[in-house]
Amino acid sequence: MSQIPRRNAIEVDIAVCTYRRTELDRTLRSLAVLDVPADTKIRIIVADNDVSPSAGARVEAIRSAVPFDITYVHCPSSNISIARNACLDHATGDFLAFIDDDETASSGWLVALLSTAEATGADAVLGPARATYLDTAPAWMKRGDFHSTLPVWVRGKIDTGYTCNVLLRRRATSLTNARFNLALGRTGGEDTEFFTHMTRSGGAIAFAPGAWVDDPVPANRASLSWLAKRRFRFGQTHGRLLQENSRGAGLTRKLAVAGAKAVYCFAAAVVSSFLPIPRYRYALRGIMHAGVVSGLLGVREIEQYGTLESTSR
């Protein structure tokens, strides 16, 4: 664990929400060898979302191999929003970082996030989650990299974010009393809503391209059907958030735009039928815009993290 010179002492909590994942060991071991700025204190919070405290023994077994304090929190319910809120409640540092329980952090992950936060003054800093595929994944999926997570810029800024790789400035005004929506704890989209509300409250999101984590894609997610379901749910969440500030003619206009985008993307997929990567990219984008229409119409998000996905969140 190398030390990076730094001017001011800070405290950073790193949150890992977990649900029955053996990969948690690998995640914690990657955090154990992080480069850490000098005069920076690190604490890890593990929020166990299982009904029984199944991760407790795993955390105790690895505790001696990790040079940072680990706070274990049991928050039973199988609702990821409850686990994320438990991390917010137990965090005491200047910053709170989130990483998923199946990801591994690069050695420079935290340094890159903190450096960008210092340079930009942003309330949140996102890093890239780089998908790693099994050999059995479809060739078009691996070549097109359909699972990596990156921020989306709209008119030169980032309007929302994700929790698989992010650093939060805990005392930012835009995050005062911020919570993850319990109603979205099994559908997903709770992080999109959280960050959208943050930016609507005046918060800024920055991007640290060097703060990467590796995100393995299990076999049950390496399918077109899983991607389609996820994109549709993304669209539903975005549509519902658009609906919050839309009434009458404004809502009709947004429905028309989303519908037109869906039609265009599906048509482009047909035109690209002999080219797998563009075909699937257009088709999935069309499905996302169809989800936006669904969300604008008030249809509740589909539940993506039920029994079959319970060990793959």
PDB file of C-alpha atoms in Angstrom:
ATOM      1  CA  MET A   1       0.000   0.000   0.000  1.00  0.00           C
ATOM      2  CA  SER A   2       1.881   3.073  -1.222  1.00  0.00           C
ATOM      3  CA  GLN A   3       1.416   6.541   0.194  1.00  0.00           C
ATOM      4  CA  ILE A   4       0.539   9.499  -2.020  1.00  0.00           C
ATOM      5  CA  PRO A   5       1.512  12.950  -0.677  1.00  0.00           C
ATOM      6  CA  ARG A   6      -1.453  15.093   0.271  1.00  0.00           C
ATOM      7  CA  ARG A   7      -1.858  18.476   1.945  1.00  0.00           C
ATOM      8  CA  ASN A   8      -4.968  17.998   4.098  1.00  0.00           C
ATOM      9  CA  ALA A   9      -5.988  15.108   6.318  1.00  0.00           C
ATOM     10  CA  ILE A  10      -9.318  13.584   5.284  1.00  0.00           C
ATOM     11  CA  GLU A  11     -11.450  10.584   6.165  1.00  0.00           C
ATOM     12  CA  VAL A  12     -12.999   8.321   3.538  1.00  0.00           C
ATOM     13  CA  ASP A  13     -15.593   5.604   4.056  1.00  0.00           C
ATOM     14  CA  ILE A  14     -15.801   2.932   1.336  1.00  0.00           C
ATOM     15  CA  ALA A  15     -19.215   1.262   1.168  1.00  0.00           C
ATOM     16  CA  VAL A  16     -19.815  -2.259  -0.141  1.00  0.00           C
ATOM     17  CA  CYS A  17     -23.419  -3.454  -0.231  1.00  0.00           C
ATOM     18  CA  THR A  18     -23.515  -7.236  -0.472  1.00  0.00           C
ATOM     19  CA  TYR A  19     -26.025 -10.034  -0.969  1.00  0.00           C
ATOM     20  CA  ARG A  20     -24.781 -13.649  -0.871  1.00  0.00           C
ATOM     21  CA  ARG A  21     -21.729 -13.040  -3.034  1.00  0.00           C
ATOM     22  CA  THR A  22     -18.537 -15.028  -2.611  1.00  0.00           C
ATOM     23  CA  GLU A  23     -16.834 -12.390  -4.779  1.00  0.00           C
ATOM     24  CA  LEU A  24     -16.959 -10.065  -1.757  1.00  0.00           C
ATOM     25  CA  ASP A  25     -13.609 -11.541  -0.675  1.00  0.00           C
ATOM     26  CA  ARG A  26     -11.993 -10.435  -3.907  1.00  0.00           C
ATOM     27  CA  THR A  27     -13.502  -6.960  -3.633  1.00  0.00           C
ATOM     28  CA  LEU A  28     -12.212  -6.472  -0.087  1.00  0.00           C
ATOM     29  CA  ARG A  29      -8.758  -7.781  -1.008  1.00  0.00           C
ATOM     30  CA  SER A  30      -8.559  -5.246  -3.842  1.00  0.00           C
ATOM     31  CA  LEU A  31      -9.411  -2.472  -1.377  1.00  0.00           C
ATOM     32  CA  ALA A  32      -6.691  -3.761   0.972  1.00  0.00           C
ATOM     33  CA  VAL A  33      -3.954  -2.867  -1.537  1.00  0.00           C
ATOM     34  CA  LEU A  34      -5.236   0.544  -2.634  1.00  0.00           C
ATOM     35  CA  ASP A  35      -2.848   3.448  -3.051  1.00  0.00           C
ATOM     36  CA  VAL A  36      -3.869   5.845  -0.282  1.00  0.00           C
ATOM     37  CA  PRO A  37      -2.979   9.542  -0.054  1.00  0.00           C
ATOM     38  CA  ALA A  38      -0.882  10.448   2.979  1.00  0.00           C
ATOM     39  CA  ASP A  39      -2.882  11.696   5.978  1.00  0.00           C
ATOM     40  CA  THR A  40      -6.002   9.926   4.688  1.00  0.00           C
ATOM     41  CA  LYS A  41      -7.916   7.564   6.938  1.00  0.00           C
ATOM     42  CA  ILE A  42      -9.886   4.761   5.306  1.00  0.00           C
ATOM     43  CA  ARG A  43     -12.771   2.794   6.759  1.00  0.00           C
ATOM     44  CA  ILE A  44     -14.797   0.123   4.952  1.00  0.00           C
ATOM     45  CA  ILE A  45     -18.527  -0.341   5.555  1.00  0.00           C
ATOM     46  CA  VAL A  46     -20.003  -3.709   4.523  1.00  0.00           C
ATOM     47  CA  ALA A  47     -23.809  -3.611   4.409  1.00  0.00           C
ATOM     48  CA  ASP A  48     -25.187  -7.168   4.342  1.00  0.00           C
ATOM     49  CA  ASN A  49     -28.600  -7.152   2.631  1.00  0.00           C
ATOM     50  CA  ASP A  50     -29.410 -10.825   3.265  1.00  0.00           C
ATOM     51  CA  VAL A  51     -32.230 -11.830   5.624  1.00  0.00           C
ATOM     52  CA  SER A  52     -29.686 -13.796   7.667  1.00  0.00           C
ATOM     53  CA  PRO A  53     -26.232 -12.262   8.358  1.00  0.00           C
ATOM     54  CA  SER A  54     -24.600 -14.471   5.737  1.00  0.00           C
ATOM     55  CA  ALA A  55     -21.645 -12.162   5.047  1.00  0.00           C
ATOM     56  CA  GLY A  56     -20.701 -11.751   8.700  1.00  0.00           C
ATOM     57  CA  ALA A  57     -18.389 -14.772   8.920  1.00  0.00           C
ATOM     58  CA  ARG A  58     -16.830 -13.894   5.559  1.00  0.00           C
ATOM     59  CA  VAL A  59     -15.998 -10.382   6.751  1.00  0.00           C
ATOM     60  CA  GLU A  60     -14.525 -11.662  10.025  1.00  0.00           C
ATOM     61  CA  ALA A  61     -12.366 -14.177   8.175  1.00  0.00           C
ATOM     62  CA  ILE A  62     -10.825 -11.527   5.941  1.00  0.00           C
ATOM     63  CA  ARG A  63     -10.596  -8.712   8.492  1.00  0.00           C
ATOM     64  CA  SER A  64      -6.960  -9.439   9.429  1.00  0.00           C
ATOM     65  CA  ALA A  65      -5.886  -9.215   5.768  1.00  0.00           C
ATOM     66  CA  VAL A  66      -7.284  -5.696   5.346  1.00  0.00           C
ATOM     67  CA  PRO A  67      -5.269  -2.792   6.842  1.00  0.00           C
ATOM     68  CA  PHE A  68      -8.384  -0.650   7.394  1.00  0.00           C
ATOM     69  CA  ASP A  69     -11.188  -0.752   9.915  1.00  0.00           C
ATOM     70  CA  ILE A  70     -14.235  -2.658   8.663  1.00  0.00           C
ATOM     71  CA  THR A  71     -17.707  -1.870   9.980  1.00  0.00           C
ATOM     72  CA  TYR A  72     -20.157  -4.705   9.337  1.00  0.00           C
ATOM     73  CA  VAL A  73     -23.832  -3.728   9.195  1.00  0.00           C
ATOM     74  CA  HIS A  74     -26.636  -6.273   8.885  1.00  0.00           C
ATOM     75  CA  CYS A  75     -29.669  -4.702   7.178  1.00  0.00           C
ATOM     76  CA  PRO A  76     -31.999  -7.620   6.301  1.00  0.00           C
ATOM     77  CA  SER A  77     -34.687  -7.198   3.660  1.00  0.00           C
ATOM     78  CA  SER A  78     -33.206  -8.012   0.212  1.00  0.00           C
ATOM     79  CA  ASN A  79     -33.810  -4.387  -0.749  1.00  0.00           C
ATOM     80  CA  ILE A  80     -30.673  -2.689  -2.062  1.00  0.00           C
ATOM     81  CA  SER A  81     -31.945   0.792  -1.169  1.00  0.00           C
ATOM     82  CA  ILE A  82     -32.052  -0.185   2.518  1.00  0.00           C
ATOM     83  CA  ALA A  83     -28.418  -1.329   2.297  1.00  0.00           C
ATOM     84  CA  ARG A  84     -27.336   1.878   0.530  1.00  0.00           C
ATOM     85  CA  ASN A  85     -29.158   4.005   3.109  1.00  0.00           C
ATOM     86  CA  ALA A  86     -27.466   2.034   5.900  1.00  0.00           C
ATOM     87  CA  CYS A  87     -24.117   3.048   4.378  1.00  0.00           C
ATOM     88  CA  LEU A  88     -25.237   6.687   4.336  1.00  0.00           C
ATOM     89  CA  ASP A  89     -26.291   6.384   7.976  1.00  0.00           C
ATOM     90  CA  HIS A  90     -23.044   4.788   9.182  1.00  0.00           C
ATOM     91  CA  ALA A  91     -20.655   6.974   7.172  1.00  0.00           C
ATOM     92  CA  THR A  92     -18.746   9.555   9.223  1.00  0.00           C
ATOM     93  CA  GLY A  93     -15.956  10.613   6.849  1.00  0.00           C
ATOM     94  CA  ASP A  94     -15.515  13.591   4.577  1.00  0.00           C
ATOM     95  CA  PHE A  95     -16.198  11.349   1.591  1.00  0.00           C
ATOM     96  CA  LEU A  96     -18.196   8.184   0.980  1.00  0.00           C
ATOM     97  CA  ALA A  97     -17.294   5.896  -1.919  1.00  0.00           C
ATOM     98  CA  PHE A  98     -19.458   3.075  -3.269  1.00  0.00           C
ATOM     99  CA  ILE A  99     -18.171  -0.025  -5.055  1.00  0.00           C
ATOM    100  CA  ASP A 100     -20.152  -3.188  -5.906  1.00  0.00           C
ATOM    101  CA  ASP A 101     -19.507  -6.469  -4.120  1.00  0.00           C
ATOM    102  CA  ASP A 102     -18.362  -8.280  -7.261  1.00  0.00           C
ATOM    103  CA  GLU A 103     -15.998  -5.576  -8.548  1.00  0.00           C
ATOM    104  CA  THR A 104     -12.275  -5.189  -7.993  1.00  0.00           C
ATOM    105  CA  ALA A 105     -10.729  -1.759  -7.618  1.00  0.00           C
ATOM    106  CA  SER A 106      -7.567  -0.743  -9.450  1.00  0.00           C
ATOM    107  CA  SER A 107      -4.734   0.283  -7.146  1.00  0.00           C
ATOM    108  CA  GLY A 108      -5.102   3.953  -8.131  1.00  0.00           C
ATOM    109  CA  TRP A 109      -8.901   3.970  -7.877  1.00  0.00           C
ATOM    110  CA  LEU A 110      -9.284   6.048  -4.731  1.00  0.00           C
ATOM    111  CA  VAL A 111      -6.432   8.435  -5.570  1.00  0.00           C
ATOM    112  CA  ALA A 112      -8.029   9.212  -8.938  1.00  0.00           C
ATOM    113  CA  LEU A 113     -11.450   9.823  -7.374  1.00  0.00           C
ATOM    114  CA  LEU A 114     -10.067  12.083  -4.635  1.00  0.00           C
ATOM    115  CA  SER A 115      -7.822  14.003  -7.043  1.00  0.00           C
ATOM    116  CA  THR A 116     -10.770  14.741  -9.324  1.00  0.00           C
ATOM    117  CA  ALA A 117     -12.942  15.762  -6.360  1.00  0.00           C
ATOM    118  CA  GLU A 118     -10.226  18.165  -5.209  1.00  0.00           C
ATOM    119  CA  ALA A 119      -9.627  19.571  -8.689  1.00  0.00           C
ATOM    120  CA  THR A 120     -13.287  20.087  -9.588  1.00  0.00           C
ATOM    121  CA  GLY A 121     -15.030  20.635  -6.252  1.00  0.00           C
ATOM    122  CA  ALA A 122     -17.783  18.317  -7.525  1.00  0.00           C
ATOM    123  CA  ASP A 123     -20.278  16.815  -5.089  1.00  0.00           C
ATOM    124  CA  ALA A 124     -19.882  13.397  -6.717  1.00  0.00           C
ATOM    125  CA  VAL A 125     -17.175  11.814  -8.861  1.00  0.00           C
ATOM    126  CA  LEU A 126     -17.872   8.812 -11.085  1.00  0.00           C
ATOM    127  CA  GLY A 127     -15.326   6.306 -12.325  1.00  0.00           C
ATOM    128  CA  PRO A 128     -15.656   3.735 -15.128  1.00  0.00           C
ATOM    129  CA  ALA A 129     -16.692   0.140 -14.443  1.00  0.00           C
ATOM    130  CA  ARG A 130     -14.980  -2.001 -17.082  1.00  0.00           C
ATOM    131  CA  ALA A 131     -16.835  -5.170 -18.002  1.00  0.00           C
ATOM    132  CA  THR A 132     -14.885  -8.419 -18.131  1.00  0.00           C
ATOM    133  CA  TYR A 133     -16.531 -11.269 -20.035  1.00  0.00           C
ATOM    134  CA  LEU A 134     -16.432 -15.039 -19.767  1.00  0.00           C
ATOM    135  CA  ASP A 135     -15.223 -16.947 -22.828  1.00  0.00           C
ATOM    136  CA  THR A 136     -18.792 -18.211 -23.292  1.00  0.00           C
ATOM    137  CA  ALA A 137     -20.238 -14.715 -23.812  1.00  0.00           C
ATOM    138  CA  PRO A 138     -21.390 -13.965 -27.396  1.00  0.00           C
ATOM    139  CA  ALA A 139     -18.648 -12.565 -29.609  1.00  0.00           C
ATOM    140  CA  TRP A 140     -20.698  -9.487 -30.592  1.00  0.00           C
ATOM    141  CA  MET A 141     -21.270  -8.684 -26.926  1.00  0.00           C
ATOM    142  CA  LYS A 142     -17.588  -8.817 -26.064  1.00  0.00           C
ATOM    143  CA  ARG A 143     -16.518  -6.826 -29.131  1.00  0.00           C
ATOM    144  CA  GLY A 144     -19.194  -4.195 -28.574  1.00  0.00           C
ATOM    145  CA  ASP A 145     -18.637  -4.052 -24.794  1.00  0.00           C
ATOM    146  CA  PHE A 146     -22.338  -3.792 -23.921  1.00  0.00           C
ATOM    147  CA  HIS A 147     -21.917  -4.058 -20.131  1.00  0.00           C
ATOM    148  CA  SER A 148     -19.309  -1.464 -19.141  1.00  0.00           C
ATOM    149  CA  THR A 149     -20.670   1.470 -17.133  1.00  0.00           C
ATOM    150  CA  LEU A 150     -19.773   5.051 -18.043  1.00  0.00           C
ATOM    151  CA  PRO A 151     -21.468   8.391 -17.364  1.00  0.00           C
ATOM    152  CA  VAL A 152     -23.726  10.009 -19.942  1.00  0.00           C
ATOM    153  CA  TRP A 153     -23.113  13.657 -20.828  1.00  0.00           C
ATOM    154  CA  VAL A 154     -26.051  15.864 -21.785  1.00  0.00           C
ATOM    155  CA  ARG A 155     -25.132  19.267 -23.186  1.00  0.00           C
ATOM    156  CA  GLY A 156     -21.676  19.027 -21.701  1.00  0.00           C
ATOM    157  CA  LYS A 157     -22.575  17.905 -18.176  1.00  0.00           C
ATOM    158  CA  ILE A 158     -23.471  14.749 -16.279  1.00  0.00           C
ATOM    159  CA  ASP A 159     -27.060  14.841 -15.002  1.00  0.00           C
ATOM    160  CA  THR A 160     -27.184  11.531 -13.152  1.00  0.00           C
ATOM    161  CA  GLY A 161     -24.929   8.756 -11.937  1.00  0.00           C
ATOM    162  CA  TYR A 162     -24.535   5.234 -10.574  1.00  0.00           C
ATOM    163  CA  THR A 163     -23.306   3.555  -7.395  1.00  0.00           C
ATOM    164  CA  CYS A 164     -21.013   0.870  -8.787  1.00  0.00           C
ATOM    165  CA  ASN A 165     -18.107   3.353  -8.791  1.00  0.00           C
ATOM    166  CA  VAL A 166     -18.614   6.742  -7.194  1.00  0.00           C
ATOM    167  CA  LEU A 167     -17.240   9.108  -4.560  1.00  0.00           C
ATOM    168  CA  LEU A 168     -19.647  11.405  -2.669  1.00  0.00           C
ATOM    169  CA  ARG A 169     -18.774  14.587  -0.804  1.00  0.00           C
ATOM    170  CA  ARG A 170     -20.810  13.794   2.291  1.00  0.00           C
ATOM    171  CA  ARG A 171     -21.429  17.325   3.515  1.00  0.00           C
ATOM    172  CA  ALA A 172     -22.439  18.743   0.135  1.00  0.00           C
ATOM    173  CA  THR A 173     -25.620  20.802   0.331  1.00  0.00           C
ATOM    174  CA  SER A 174     -27.102  18.878  -2.589  1.00  0.00           C
ATOM    175  CA  LEU A 175     -26.846  15.664  -0.547  1.00  0.00           C
ATOM    176  CA  THR A 176     -28.457  16.976   2.622  1.00  0.00           C
ATOM    177  CA  ASN A 177     -31.021  14.375   3.741  1.00  0.00           C
ATOM    178  CA  ALA A 178     -30.532  12.476   0.457  1.00  0.00           C
ATOM    179  CA  ARG A 179     -31.865   8.912   0.534  1.00  0.00           C
ATOM    180  CA  PHE A 180     -32.243   5.996  -1.854  1.00  0.00           C
ATOM    181  CA  ASN A 181     -35.871   5.257  -2.704  1.00  0.00           C
ATOM    182  CA  LEU A 182     -37.034   2.066  -0.973  1.00  0.00           C
ATOM    183  CA  ALA A 183     -39.712   1.531  -3.636  1.00  0.00           C
ATOM    184  CA  LEU A 184     -36.940   1.006  -6.200  1.00  0.00           C
ATOM    185  CA  GLY A 185     -34.881  -1.369  -4.077  1.00  0.00           C
ATOM    186  CA  ARG A 186     -35.846  -4.433  -6.126  1.00  0.00           C
ATOM    187  CA  THR A 187     -36.448  -2.902  -9.533  1.00  0.00           C
ATOM    188  CA  GLY A 188     -33.213  -0.931  -9.765  1.00  0.00           C
ATOM    189  CA  GLY A 189     -33.026   2.726 -10.740  1.00  0.00           C
ATOM    190  CA  GLU A 190     -32.628   3.896  -7.148  1.00  0.00           C
ATOM    191  CA  ASP A 191     -29.169   5.281  -7.945  1.00  0.00           C
ATOM    192  CA  THR A 192     -30.356   7.069 -11.106  1.00  0.00           C
ATOM    193  CA  GLU A 193     -33.093   8.775  -9.086  1.00  0.00           C
ATOM    194  CA  PHE A 194     -30.693   9.601  -6.234  1.00  0.00           C
ATOM    195  CA  PHE A 195     -28.205  11.370  -8.488  1.00  0.00           C
ATOM    196  CA  THR A 196     -30.862  13.050 -10.620  1.00  0.00           C
ATOM    197  CA  HIS A 197     -32.341  14.631  -7.513  1.00  0.00           C
ATOM    198  CA  MET A 198     -28.832  15.599  -6.418  1.00  0.00           C
ATOM    199  CA  THR A 199     -28.097  17.498  -9.635  1.00  0.00           C
ATOM    200  CA  ARG A 200     -31.567  19.088  -9.582  1.00  0.00           C
ATOM    201  CA  SER A 201     -30.606  20.383  -6.129  1.00  0.00           C
ATOM    202  CA  GLY A 202     -27.579  22.110  -7.608  1.00  0.00           C
ATOM    203  CA  GLY A 203     -24.974  19.366  -7.196  1.00  0.00           C
ATOM    204  CA  ALA A 204     -22.281  18.757  -9.802  1.00  0.00           C
ATOM    205  CA  ILE A 205     -20.959  15.382 -10.979  1.00  0.00           C
ATOM    206  CA  ALA A 206     -17.425  14.948 -12.346  1.00  0.00           C
ATOM    207  CA  PHE A 207     -15.749  11.994 -14.061  1.00  0.00           C
ATOM    208  CA  ALA A 208     -12.383  10.416 -13.215  1.00  0.00           C
ATOM    209  CA  PRO A 209     -11.436   8.177 -16.173  1.00  0.00           C
ATOM    210  CA  GLY A 210      -8.461   6.757 -14.278  1.00  0.00           C
ATOM    211  CA  ALA A 211     -10.600   5.562 -11.348  1.00  0.00           C
ATOM    212  CA  TRP A 212     -11.535   2.282 -12.954  1.00  0.00           C
ATOM    213  CA  VAL A 213     -12.871  -0.924 -11.440  1.00  0.00           C
ATOM    214  CA  ASP A 214     -13.249  -4.315 -13.091  1.00  0.00           C
ATOM    215  CA  ASP A 215     -16.838  -5.569 -13.292  1.00  0.00           C
ATOM    216  CA  PRO A 216     -17.211  -9.273 -14.202  1.00  0.00           C
ATOM    217  CA  VAL A 217     -20.238 -10.263 -16.292  1.00  0.00           C
ATOM    218  CA  PRO A 218     -21.677 -13.594 -15.070  1.00  0.00           C
ATOM    219  CA  ALA A 219     -23.209 -16.053 -17.531  1.00  0.00           C
ATOM    220  CA  ASN A 220     -26.808 -15.179 -16.583  1.00  0.00           C
ATOM    221  CA  ARG A 221     -26.222 -11.547 -17.596  1.00  0.00           C
ATOM    222  CA  ALA A 222     -24.415 -12.282 -20.854  1.00  0.00           C
ATOM    223  CA  SER A 223     -27.616 -12.481 -22.897  1.00  0.00           C
ATOM    224  CA  LEU A 224     -29.620 -10.204 -25.151  1.00  0.00           C
ATOM    225  CA  SER A 225     -32.740 -10.761 -23.030  1.00  0.00           C
ATOM    226  CA  TRP A 226     -30.996  -9.542 -19.861  1.00  0.00           C
ATOM    227  CA  LEU A 227     -29.645  -6.482 -21.653  1.00  0.00           C
ATOM    228  CA  ALA A 228     -33.078  -5.731 -23.136  1.00  0.00           C
ATOM    229  CA  LYS A 229     -34.778  -5.974 -19.743  1.00  0.00           C
ATOM    230  CA  ARG A 230     -32.153  -3.731 -18.167  1.00  0.00           C
ATOM    231  CA  ARG A 231     -32.333  -1.109 -20.927  1.00  0.00           C
ATOM    232  CA  PHE A 232     -36.132  -1.035 -20.722  1.00  0.00           C
ATOM    233  CA  ARG A 233     -35.950  -0.497 -16.964  1.00  0.00           C
ATOM    234  CA  PHE A 234     -33.349   2.265 -17.476  1.00  0.00           C
ATOM    235  CA  GLY A 235     -35.813   3.931 -19.809  1.00  0.00           C
ATOM    236  CA  GLN A 236     -38.699   3.526 -17.357  1.00  0.00           C
ATOM    237  CA  THR A 237     -36.706   5.233 -14.608  1.00  0.00           C
ATOM    238  CA  HIS A 238     -35.684   8.082 -16.902  1.00  0.00           C
ATOM    239  CA  GLY A 239     -39.265   8.494 -18.115  1.00  0.00           C
ATOM    240  CA  ARG A 240     -40.625   8.587 -14.576  1.00  0.00           C
ATOM    241  CA  LEU A 241     -38.079  11.261 -13.625  1.00  0.00           C
ATOM    242  CA  LEU A 242     -39.039  13.303 -16.698  1.00  0.00           C
ATOM    243  CA  GLN A 243     -42.687  12.923 -15.725  1.00  0.00           C
ATOM    244  CA  GLU A 244     -42.006  14.543 -12.336  1.00  0.00           C
ATOM    245  CA  ASN A 245     -41.590  17.941 -14.021  1.00  0.00           C
ATOM    246  CA  SER A 246     -43.968  17.470 -16.964  1.00  0.00           C
ATOM    247  CA  ARG A 247     -47.671  18.166 -17.317  1.00  0.00           C
ATOM    248  CA  GLY A 248     -50.092  18.709 -20.189  1.00  0.00           C
ATOM    249  CA  ALA A 249     -48.442  19.751 -23.442  1.00  0.00           C
ATOM    250  CA  GLY A 250     -44.963  19.261 -21.967  1.00  0.00           C
ATOM    251  CA  LEU A 251     -45.694  15.632 -21.187  1.00  0.00           C
ATOM    252  CA  THR A 252     -47.233  15.069 -24.631  1.00  0.00           C
ATOM    253  CA  ARG A 253     -44.169  16.544 -26.283  1.00  0.00           C
ATOM    254  CA  LYS A 254     -41.811  14.292 -24.325  1.00  0.00           C
ATOM    255  CA  LEU A 255     -43.932  11.244 -25.179  1.00  0.00           C
ATOM    256  CA  ALA A 256     -43.758  12.150 -28.858  1.00  0.00           C
ATOM    257  CA  VAL A 257     -39.988  12.642 -28.745  1.00  0.00           C
ATOM    258  CA  ALA A 258     -39.364   9.363 -26.912  1.00  0.00           C
ATOM    259  CA  GLY A 259     -41.687   7.489 -29.262  1.00  0.00           C
ATOM    260  CA  ALA A 260     -39.991   8.960 -32.331  1.00  0.00           C
ATOM    261  CA  LYS A 261     -36.562   8.018 -30.977  1.00  0.00           C
ATOM    262  CA  ALA A 262     -37.739   4.453 -30.367  1.00  0.00           C
ATOM    263  CA  VAL A 263     -39.101   4.152 -33.929  1.00  0.00           C
ATOM    264  CA  TYR A 264     -35.883   5.599 -35.388  1.00  0.00           C
ATOM    265  CA  CYS A 265     -33.674   3.200 -33.409  1.00  0.00           C
ATOM    266  CA  PHE A 266     -35.741   0.142 -34.330  1.00  0.00           C
ATOM    267  CA  ALA A 267     -35.639   1.175 -37.994  1.00  0.00           C
ATOM    268  CA  ALA A 268     -31.862   1.636 -37.783  1.00  0.00           C
ATOM    269  CA  ALA A 269     -31.578  -1.832 -36.248  1.00  0.00           C
ATOM    270  CA  VAL A 270     -33.409  -3.289 -39.237  1.00  0.00           C
ATOM    271  CA  VAL A 271     -31.142  -1.417 -41.668  1.00  0.00           C
ATOM    272  CA  SER A 272     -28.118  -2.729 -39.737  1.00  0.00           C
ATOM    273  CA  SER A 273     -29.400  -6.292 -39.627  1.00  0.00           C
ATOM    274  CA  PHE A 274     -26.219  -7.739 -41.180  1.00  0.00           C
ATOM    275  CA  LEU A 275     -23.936  -5.972 -38.685  1.00  0.00           C
ATOM    276  CA  PRO A 276     -24.404  -7.532 -35.225  1.00  0.00           C
ATOM    277  CA  ILE A 277     -22.913  -4.783 -33.061  1.00  0.00           C
ATOM    278  CA  PRO A 278     -24.794  -1.807 -34.623  1.00  0.00           C
ATOM    279  CA  ARG A 279     -27.953  -3.932 -34.892  1.00  0.00           C
ATOM    280  CA  TYR A 280     -28.017  -4.800 -31.212  1.00  0.00           C
ATOM    281  CA  ARG A 281     -26.889  -1.338 -30.154  1.00  0.00           C
ATOM    282  CA  TYR A 282     -29.747   0.322 -32.046  1.00  0.00           C
ATOM    283  CA  ALA A 283     -32.264  -2.299 -30.920  1.00  0.00           C
ATOM    284  CA  LEU A 284     -31.313  -1.897 -27.266  1.00  0.00           C
ATOM    285  CA  ARG A 285     -31.455   1.877 -27.535  1.00  0.00           C
ATOM    286  CA  GLY A 286     -34.910   1.567 -29.080  1.00  0.00           C
ATOM    287  CA  ILE A 287     -35.980  -0.634 -26.178  1.00  0.00           C
ATOM    288  CA  MET A 288     -34.663   1.993 -23.759  1.00  0.00           C
ATOM    289  CA  HIS A 289     -36.719   4.738 -25.460  1.00  0.00           C
ATOM    290  CA  ALA A 290     -39.766   2.458 -25.332  1.00  0.00           C
ATOM    291  CA  GLY A 291     -39.092   2.244 -21.607  1.00  0.00           C
ATOM    292  CA  VAL A 292     -39.047   6.050 -21.448  1.00  0.00           C
ATOM    293  CA  VAL A 293     -42.529   6.084 -23.002  1.00  0.00           C
ATOM    294  CA  SER A 294     -43.639   3.531 -20.397  1.00  0.00           C
ATOM    295  CA  GLY A 295     -42.213   5.643 -17.574  1.00  0.00           C
ATOM    296  CA  LEU A 296     -43.800   8.836 -18.890  1.00  0.00           C
ATOM    297  CA  LEU A 297     -47.147   7.029 -18.895  1.00  0.00           C
ATOM    298  CA  GLY A 298     -46.675   6.151 -15.235  1.00  0.00           C
ATOM    299  CA  VAL A 299     -46.040   2.414 -15.603  1.00  0.00           C
ATOM    300  CA  ARG A 300     -44.120   1.107 -12.598  1.00  0.00           C
ATOM    301  CA  GLU A 301     -40.579  -0.154 -13.220  1.00  0.00           C
ATOM    302  CA  ILE A 302     -40.231  -3.869 -13.877  1.00  0.00           C
ATOM    303  CA  GLU A 303     -38.654  -5.846 -11.044  1.00  0.00           C
ATOM    304  CA  GLN A 304     -35.209  -6.884 -12.233  1.00  0.00           C
ATOM    305  CA  TYR A 305     -33.717  -8.078  -8.970  1.00  0.00           C
ATOM    306  CA  GLY A 306     -36.066 -10.822  -7.888  1.00  0.00           C
ATOM    307  CA  THR A 307     -35.319 -14.425  -7.029  1.00  0.00           C
ATOM    308  CA  LEU A 308     -33.403 -15.281 -10.193  1.00  0.00           C
ATOM    309  CA  GLU A 309     -31.191 -12.228  -9.892  1.00  0.00           C
ATOM    310  CA  SER A 310     -30.732 -12.392  -6.159  1.00  0.00           C
ATOM    311  CA  THR A 311     -27.159 -13.635  -6.304  1.00  0.00           C
ATOM    312  CA  SER A 312     -26.166 -11.460  -9.255  1.00  0.00           C
ATOM    313  CA  ARG A 313     -26.840  -7.907  -8.162  1.00  0.00           C
TER     314      ARG A 313
END
